[in-house]
XYZ file of C-alpha atoms in Angstrom:
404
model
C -78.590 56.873 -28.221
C -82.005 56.537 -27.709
C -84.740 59.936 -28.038
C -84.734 59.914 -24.300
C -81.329 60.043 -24.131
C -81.723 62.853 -26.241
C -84.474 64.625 -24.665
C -81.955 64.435 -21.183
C -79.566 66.750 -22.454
C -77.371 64.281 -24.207
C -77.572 65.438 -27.786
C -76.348 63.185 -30.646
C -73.653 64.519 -32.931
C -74.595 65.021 -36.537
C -72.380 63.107 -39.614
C -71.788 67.022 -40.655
C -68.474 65.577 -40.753
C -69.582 63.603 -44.305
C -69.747 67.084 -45.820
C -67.035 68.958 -44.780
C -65.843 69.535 -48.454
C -69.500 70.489 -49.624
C -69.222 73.646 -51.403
C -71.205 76.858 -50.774
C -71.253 78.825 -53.220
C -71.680 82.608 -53.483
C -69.483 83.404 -50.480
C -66.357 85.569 -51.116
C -66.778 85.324 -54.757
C -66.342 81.779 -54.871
C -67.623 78.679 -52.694
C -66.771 78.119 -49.099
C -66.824 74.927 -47.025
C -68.906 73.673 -44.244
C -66.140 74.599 -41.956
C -66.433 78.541 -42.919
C -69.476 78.383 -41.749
C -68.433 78.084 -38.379
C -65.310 79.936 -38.621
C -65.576 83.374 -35.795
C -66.712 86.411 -37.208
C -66.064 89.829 -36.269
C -68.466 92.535 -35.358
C -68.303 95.421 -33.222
C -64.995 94.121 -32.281
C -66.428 91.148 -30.575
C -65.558 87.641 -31.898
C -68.613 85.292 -32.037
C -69.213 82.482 -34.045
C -72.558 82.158 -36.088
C -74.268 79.190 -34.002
C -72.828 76.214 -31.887
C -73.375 72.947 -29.956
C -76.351 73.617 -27.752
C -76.566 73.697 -24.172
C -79.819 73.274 -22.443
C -80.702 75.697 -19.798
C -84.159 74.975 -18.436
C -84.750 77.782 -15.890
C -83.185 80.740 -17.486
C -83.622 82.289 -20.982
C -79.618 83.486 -21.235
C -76.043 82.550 -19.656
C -73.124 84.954 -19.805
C -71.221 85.018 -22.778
C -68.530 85.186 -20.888
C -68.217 81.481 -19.637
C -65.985 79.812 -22.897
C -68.679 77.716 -24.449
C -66.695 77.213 -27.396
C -63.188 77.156 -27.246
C -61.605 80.418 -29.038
C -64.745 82.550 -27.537
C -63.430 85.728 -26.501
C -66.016 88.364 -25.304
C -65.602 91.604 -24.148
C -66.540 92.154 -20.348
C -70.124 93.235 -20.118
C -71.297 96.402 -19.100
C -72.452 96.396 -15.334
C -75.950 97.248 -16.995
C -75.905 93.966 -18.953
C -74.364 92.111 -16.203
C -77.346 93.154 -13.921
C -80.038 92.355 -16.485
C -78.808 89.205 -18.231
C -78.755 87.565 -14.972
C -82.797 87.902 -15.214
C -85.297 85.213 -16.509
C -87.973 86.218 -18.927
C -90.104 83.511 -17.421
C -91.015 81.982 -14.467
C -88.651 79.320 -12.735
C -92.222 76.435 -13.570
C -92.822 76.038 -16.845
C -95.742 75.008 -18.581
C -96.325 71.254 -18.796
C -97.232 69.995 -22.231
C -98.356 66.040 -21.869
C -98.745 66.558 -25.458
C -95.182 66.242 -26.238
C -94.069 63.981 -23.388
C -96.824 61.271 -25.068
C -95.290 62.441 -28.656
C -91.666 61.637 -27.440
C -92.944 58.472 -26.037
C -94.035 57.900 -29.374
C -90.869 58.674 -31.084
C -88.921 56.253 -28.579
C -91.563 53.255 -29.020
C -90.871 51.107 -31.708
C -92.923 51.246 -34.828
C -93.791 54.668 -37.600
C -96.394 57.139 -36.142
C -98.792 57.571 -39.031
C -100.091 61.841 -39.009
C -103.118 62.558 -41.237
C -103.511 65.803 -41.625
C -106.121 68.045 -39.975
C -107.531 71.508 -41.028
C -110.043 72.609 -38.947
C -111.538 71.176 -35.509
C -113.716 68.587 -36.423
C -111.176 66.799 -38.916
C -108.491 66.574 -36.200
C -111.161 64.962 -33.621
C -112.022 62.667 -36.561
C -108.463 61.814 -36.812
C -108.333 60.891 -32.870
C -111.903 58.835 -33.505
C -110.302 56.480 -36.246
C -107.417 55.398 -34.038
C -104.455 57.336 -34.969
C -101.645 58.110 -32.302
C -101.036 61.470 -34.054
C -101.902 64.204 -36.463
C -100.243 67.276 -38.336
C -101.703 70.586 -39.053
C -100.809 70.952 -42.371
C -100.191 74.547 -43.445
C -101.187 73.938 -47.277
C -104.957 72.569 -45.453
C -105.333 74.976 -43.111
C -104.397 78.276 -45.653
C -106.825 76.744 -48.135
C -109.873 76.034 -45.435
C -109.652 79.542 -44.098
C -108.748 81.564 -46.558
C -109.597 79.483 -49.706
C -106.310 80.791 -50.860
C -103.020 78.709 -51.858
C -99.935 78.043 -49.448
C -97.782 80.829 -50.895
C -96.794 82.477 -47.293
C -100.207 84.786 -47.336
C -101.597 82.943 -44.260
C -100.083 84.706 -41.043
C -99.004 83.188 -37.756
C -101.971 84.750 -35.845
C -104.416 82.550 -38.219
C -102.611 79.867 -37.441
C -102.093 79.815 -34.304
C -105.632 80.577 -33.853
C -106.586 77.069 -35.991
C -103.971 75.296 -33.556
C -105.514 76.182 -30.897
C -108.776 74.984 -31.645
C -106.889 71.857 -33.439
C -105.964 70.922 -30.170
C -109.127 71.747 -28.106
C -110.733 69.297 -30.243
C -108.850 66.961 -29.422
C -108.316 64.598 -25.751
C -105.758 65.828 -23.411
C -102.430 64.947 -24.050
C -103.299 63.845 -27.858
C -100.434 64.633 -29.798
C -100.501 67.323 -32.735
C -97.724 68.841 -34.910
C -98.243 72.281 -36.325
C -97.183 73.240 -39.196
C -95.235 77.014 -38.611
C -94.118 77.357 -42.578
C -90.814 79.816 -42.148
C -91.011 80.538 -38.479
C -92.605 83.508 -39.777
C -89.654 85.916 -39.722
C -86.034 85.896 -37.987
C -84.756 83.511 -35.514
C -86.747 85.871 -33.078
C -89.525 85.316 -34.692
C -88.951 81.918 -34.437
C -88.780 82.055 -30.902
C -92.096 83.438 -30.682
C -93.514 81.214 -32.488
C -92.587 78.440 -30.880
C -93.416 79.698 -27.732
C -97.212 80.433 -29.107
C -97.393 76.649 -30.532
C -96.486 75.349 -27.298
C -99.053 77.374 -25.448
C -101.991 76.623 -27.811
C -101.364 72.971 -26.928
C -98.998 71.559 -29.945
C -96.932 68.458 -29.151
C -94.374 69.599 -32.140
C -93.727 72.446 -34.798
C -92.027 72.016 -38.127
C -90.315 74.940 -39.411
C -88.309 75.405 -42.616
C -85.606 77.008 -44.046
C -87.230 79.104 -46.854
C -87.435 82.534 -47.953
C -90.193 84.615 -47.258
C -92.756 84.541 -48.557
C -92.476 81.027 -48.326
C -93.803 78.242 -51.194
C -95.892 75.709 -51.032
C -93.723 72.505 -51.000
C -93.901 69.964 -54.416
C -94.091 73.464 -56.081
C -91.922 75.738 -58.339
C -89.920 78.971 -57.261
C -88.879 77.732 -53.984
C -86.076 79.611 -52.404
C -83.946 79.572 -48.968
C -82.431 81.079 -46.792
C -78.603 81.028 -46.385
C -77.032 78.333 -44.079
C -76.094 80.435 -41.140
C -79.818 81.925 -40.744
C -81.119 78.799 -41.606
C -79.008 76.952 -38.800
C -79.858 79.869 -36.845
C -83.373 79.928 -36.875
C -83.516 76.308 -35.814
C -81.531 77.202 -32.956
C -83.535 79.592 -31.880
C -86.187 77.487 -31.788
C -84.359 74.838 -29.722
C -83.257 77.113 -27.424
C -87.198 78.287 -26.810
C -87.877 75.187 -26.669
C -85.822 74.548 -23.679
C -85.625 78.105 -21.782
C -89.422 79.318 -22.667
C -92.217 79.563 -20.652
C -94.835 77.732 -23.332
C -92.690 74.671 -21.747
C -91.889 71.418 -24.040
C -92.516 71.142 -27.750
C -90.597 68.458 -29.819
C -88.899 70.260 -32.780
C -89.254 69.275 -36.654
C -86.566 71.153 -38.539
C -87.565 71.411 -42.281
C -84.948 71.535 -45.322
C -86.485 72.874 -49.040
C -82.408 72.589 -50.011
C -83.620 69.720 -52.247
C -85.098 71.313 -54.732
C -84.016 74.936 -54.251
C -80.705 73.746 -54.610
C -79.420 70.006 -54.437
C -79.436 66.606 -52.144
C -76.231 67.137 -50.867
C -77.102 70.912 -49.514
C -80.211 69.488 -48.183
C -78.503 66.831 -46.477
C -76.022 69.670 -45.212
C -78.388 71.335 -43.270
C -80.378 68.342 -42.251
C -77.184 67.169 -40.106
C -76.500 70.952 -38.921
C -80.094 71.328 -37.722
C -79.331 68.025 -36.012
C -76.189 69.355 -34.741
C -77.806 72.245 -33.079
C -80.865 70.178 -30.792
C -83.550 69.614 -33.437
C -85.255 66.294 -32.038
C -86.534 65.577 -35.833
C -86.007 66.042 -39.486
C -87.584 66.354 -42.404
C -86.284 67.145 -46.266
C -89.114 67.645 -48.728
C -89.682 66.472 -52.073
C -87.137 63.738 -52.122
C -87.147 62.137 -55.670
C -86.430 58.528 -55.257
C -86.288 55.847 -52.420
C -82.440 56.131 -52.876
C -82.425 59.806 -51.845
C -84.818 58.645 -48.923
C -82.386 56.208 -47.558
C -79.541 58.697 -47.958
C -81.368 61.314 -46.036
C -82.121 58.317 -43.403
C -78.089 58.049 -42.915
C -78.279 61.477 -41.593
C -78.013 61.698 -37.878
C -79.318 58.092 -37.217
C -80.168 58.729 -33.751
C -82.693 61.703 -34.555
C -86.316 60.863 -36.113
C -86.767 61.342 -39.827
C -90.050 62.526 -41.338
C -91.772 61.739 -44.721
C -94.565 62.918 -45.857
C -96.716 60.978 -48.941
C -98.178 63.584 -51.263
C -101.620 61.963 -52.833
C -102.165 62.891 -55.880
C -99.082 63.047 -57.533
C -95.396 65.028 -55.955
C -91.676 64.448 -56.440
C -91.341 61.735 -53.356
C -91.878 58.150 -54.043
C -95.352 56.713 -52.067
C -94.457 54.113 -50.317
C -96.117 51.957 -47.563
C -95.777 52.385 -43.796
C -93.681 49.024 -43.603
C -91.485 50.616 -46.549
C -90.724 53.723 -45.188
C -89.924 52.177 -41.716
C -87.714 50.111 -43.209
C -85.730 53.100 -45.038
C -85.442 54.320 -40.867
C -88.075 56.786 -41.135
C -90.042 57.583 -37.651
C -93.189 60.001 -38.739
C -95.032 59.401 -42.376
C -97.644 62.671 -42.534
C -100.511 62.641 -45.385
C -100.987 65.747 -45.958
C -103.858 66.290 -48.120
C -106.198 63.091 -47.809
C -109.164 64.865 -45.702
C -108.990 68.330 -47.451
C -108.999 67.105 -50.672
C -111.420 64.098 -50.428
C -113.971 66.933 -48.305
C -113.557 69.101 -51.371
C -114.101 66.580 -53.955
C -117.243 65.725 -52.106
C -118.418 69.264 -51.395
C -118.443 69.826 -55.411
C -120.348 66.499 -56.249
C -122.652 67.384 -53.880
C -123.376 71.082 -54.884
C -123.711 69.338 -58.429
C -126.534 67.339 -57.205
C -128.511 70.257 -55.449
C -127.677 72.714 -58.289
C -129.075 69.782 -61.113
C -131.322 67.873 -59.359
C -132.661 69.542 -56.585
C -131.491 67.794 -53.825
C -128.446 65.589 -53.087
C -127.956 62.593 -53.081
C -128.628 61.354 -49.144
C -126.656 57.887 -49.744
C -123.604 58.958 -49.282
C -124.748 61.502 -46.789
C -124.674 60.804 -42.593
C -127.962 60.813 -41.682
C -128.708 63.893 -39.011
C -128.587 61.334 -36.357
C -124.997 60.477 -36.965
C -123.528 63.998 -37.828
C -124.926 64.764 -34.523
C -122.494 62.248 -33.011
C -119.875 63.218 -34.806
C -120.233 66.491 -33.440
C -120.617 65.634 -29.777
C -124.259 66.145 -29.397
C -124.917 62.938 -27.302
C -121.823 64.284 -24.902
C -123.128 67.744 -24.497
C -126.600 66.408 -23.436
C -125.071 64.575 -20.798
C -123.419 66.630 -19.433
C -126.191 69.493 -19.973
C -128.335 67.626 -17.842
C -125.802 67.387 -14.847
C -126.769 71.147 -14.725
C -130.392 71.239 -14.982
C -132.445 73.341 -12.172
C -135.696 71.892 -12.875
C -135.314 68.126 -12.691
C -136.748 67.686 -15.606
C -133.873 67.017 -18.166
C -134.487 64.011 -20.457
C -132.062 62.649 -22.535
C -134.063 59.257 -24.208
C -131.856 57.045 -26.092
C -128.947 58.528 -26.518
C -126.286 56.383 -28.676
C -122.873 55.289 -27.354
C -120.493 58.334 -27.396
C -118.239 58.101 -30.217
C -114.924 56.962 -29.522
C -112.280 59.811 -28.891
């Protein structure tokens, strides 16, 4: 089944199945299987199960719990207060339209891997659109270091964030595809919800959200932690379900596993096939260890997308080419820290110069002409002079915009 297929309604079923007899352990004392974790539970005297198949329900944010979604659902009758205000849409009947992620699903049905540098700021994700790359990432690790010169350790909130996003993707030409990193979802599956709602509304093709503890770590790094299975299945749900009932309208979904090395491959590729399972539309394990693990994780779910991301500089996944990684069956290669850390290893040779010699060195410097392009001078005095009262506007020999 193709993405389309998918993005229809017509969800692909997960090889869960291949790990039924996974263990889990620290439940009742012992381990439990993958199938306990779907097994009813009882609160309140109402039997619900902990998450299911999804349904997709474009105009309206809830259905009744009372129609048998899953067979084995029973529900008490709601109160005539619920039943009057259930029955009630959060949003409008029109949702937003996000071209971003209709060109990024486009993308993801097109043969070919999408190649995402990562951006951290404005002017490096309309750099990425100059060179000639179908998509970028808003890497979380970039963006907490630009702002707050501080490491990715969960201290950067979803209000920053957001707020980089949204310029991310002002930057950028309509319909330009970007996928923002949201770390944890920054709280419950509620907050989940939120978030994804806020993504889609600052202009985000996709979000990639994982399943660790808060606060989160940085990924390729020690004392990472996450959540248990049901609120990690959970808050990918949620996020699906936003996703298809909010009002911030489409974003394309990136569920993120840190199972590997919190805990093991096989947990990792647990929840990689659940997340699948519940309407993620693509999936991503960090810090895989070998090309072998890579084409395991690849297995998973063949129908949805699978991400990989080449850590420069030295991390637990293999680097491997473009051609390499689409041959594994991977969709979306991200680089994560290319144009942060090559800006910062040129910002202190730089500060050397002036602090030694006076002055830097102008060679491998733009001249002022050209960092004017880059920054859209020759397009704002263009269009500055559409707007000029006194007919006097002159705008000599201005270069060919740059590309974007």
């Amino acid at each position: 089944m193709s993405l389309v297929d998918a993005c229809a309604g017509a969800r692909a079923t997960a090889t869960r199945a291949a790990f039924t007899n996974a263990s889990m352990p620290g439940v009742n004392g012992g381990s439990a299987t993958v199938n306990d974790a779907f097994t009813p539970i009882r609160g309140r005297g109402v039997a619900r199960t902990v998450f299911f198949a999804p349904k997709r329900h474009h105009n309206r944010i809830r259905t009744n719990p009372n129609a048998a979604a899953i067979s084995g659902y029973n529900s008490e009758p709601w109160s005539e207060y619920d039943a009057k205000h259930a029955s009630r849409s959060r949003w409008p009947q029109e949702r937003n339209h996000n071209l971003a992620a209709k060109n990024l699903r486009a993308l993801l049905a097109a043969p070919g891997i999408i190649q995402t540098p990562c951006a951290h700021d404005a002017l490096s994700a309309a750099l990425i659109e100059r060179a000639g790359f179908n998509a970028g990432f808003m890497s979380g690790f970039c963006v907490s270091a630009a702002r707050l010169a501080m490491p990715d350790a969960g201290l950067i909130s979803y209000g920053e964030m957001e707020d980089v996003g949204r310029h991310i993707c002002e930057a950028v030409s309509p319909g330009f595809p970007f996928i923002g990193d949201a770390d944890d979802g920054y709280g419950n599956a509620m907050n989940a919800k939120r978030t994804v709602r806020g993504y889609a509304r600052a202009g985000f093709a996709g979000i990639l959200m994982e399943d660790q503890v808060a606060p989160k770590a940085c990924g390729h790094t020690r004392n990472r932690r996450v959540i248990p299975r049901s609120d990690a299945v959970a808050r990918i749900k949620a996020a699906c379900d936003e996703r298809d009932e909010g009002g911030g309208g489409d974003v394309v979904i990136f569920a993120r596993s840190d199972a590997r090395s919190a805990e093991s491959l096989e947990e990792a590729l647990w929840r990689a096939a659940a997340f699948a399972d519940v309407g993620a539309d693509a999936l991503f394990i960090d810090a895989l260890r070998s090309r072998e693990e890579m084409e395991r994780f690849c297995k998973i779910a063949p129908s949805v997308p699978k991400m990989a991301n080449m850590l420069e500089g030295g991390g637990s996944t293999p680097i491997c080419t473009p051609k390499e990684l689409e041959e594994m069956g991977f969709k979306v290669v991200a680089y994560p820290l290319s144009l942060l850390a090559t800006t910062a290893r040129a910002m202190e040779r730089t500060l050397r110069e002036i602090r030694d010699d006076g002055y830097p060195d102008e060679s491998s410097m733009p001249t002022f002409e050209e960092l004017k392009r880059i920054v859209g001078f020759p397009e704002y005095y263009v269009d500055e002079a559409r707007y000029d009262t006194t007919h006097k506007a002159h705008v000599p020999n201005i270069p060919p915009p740059m590309n974007r």
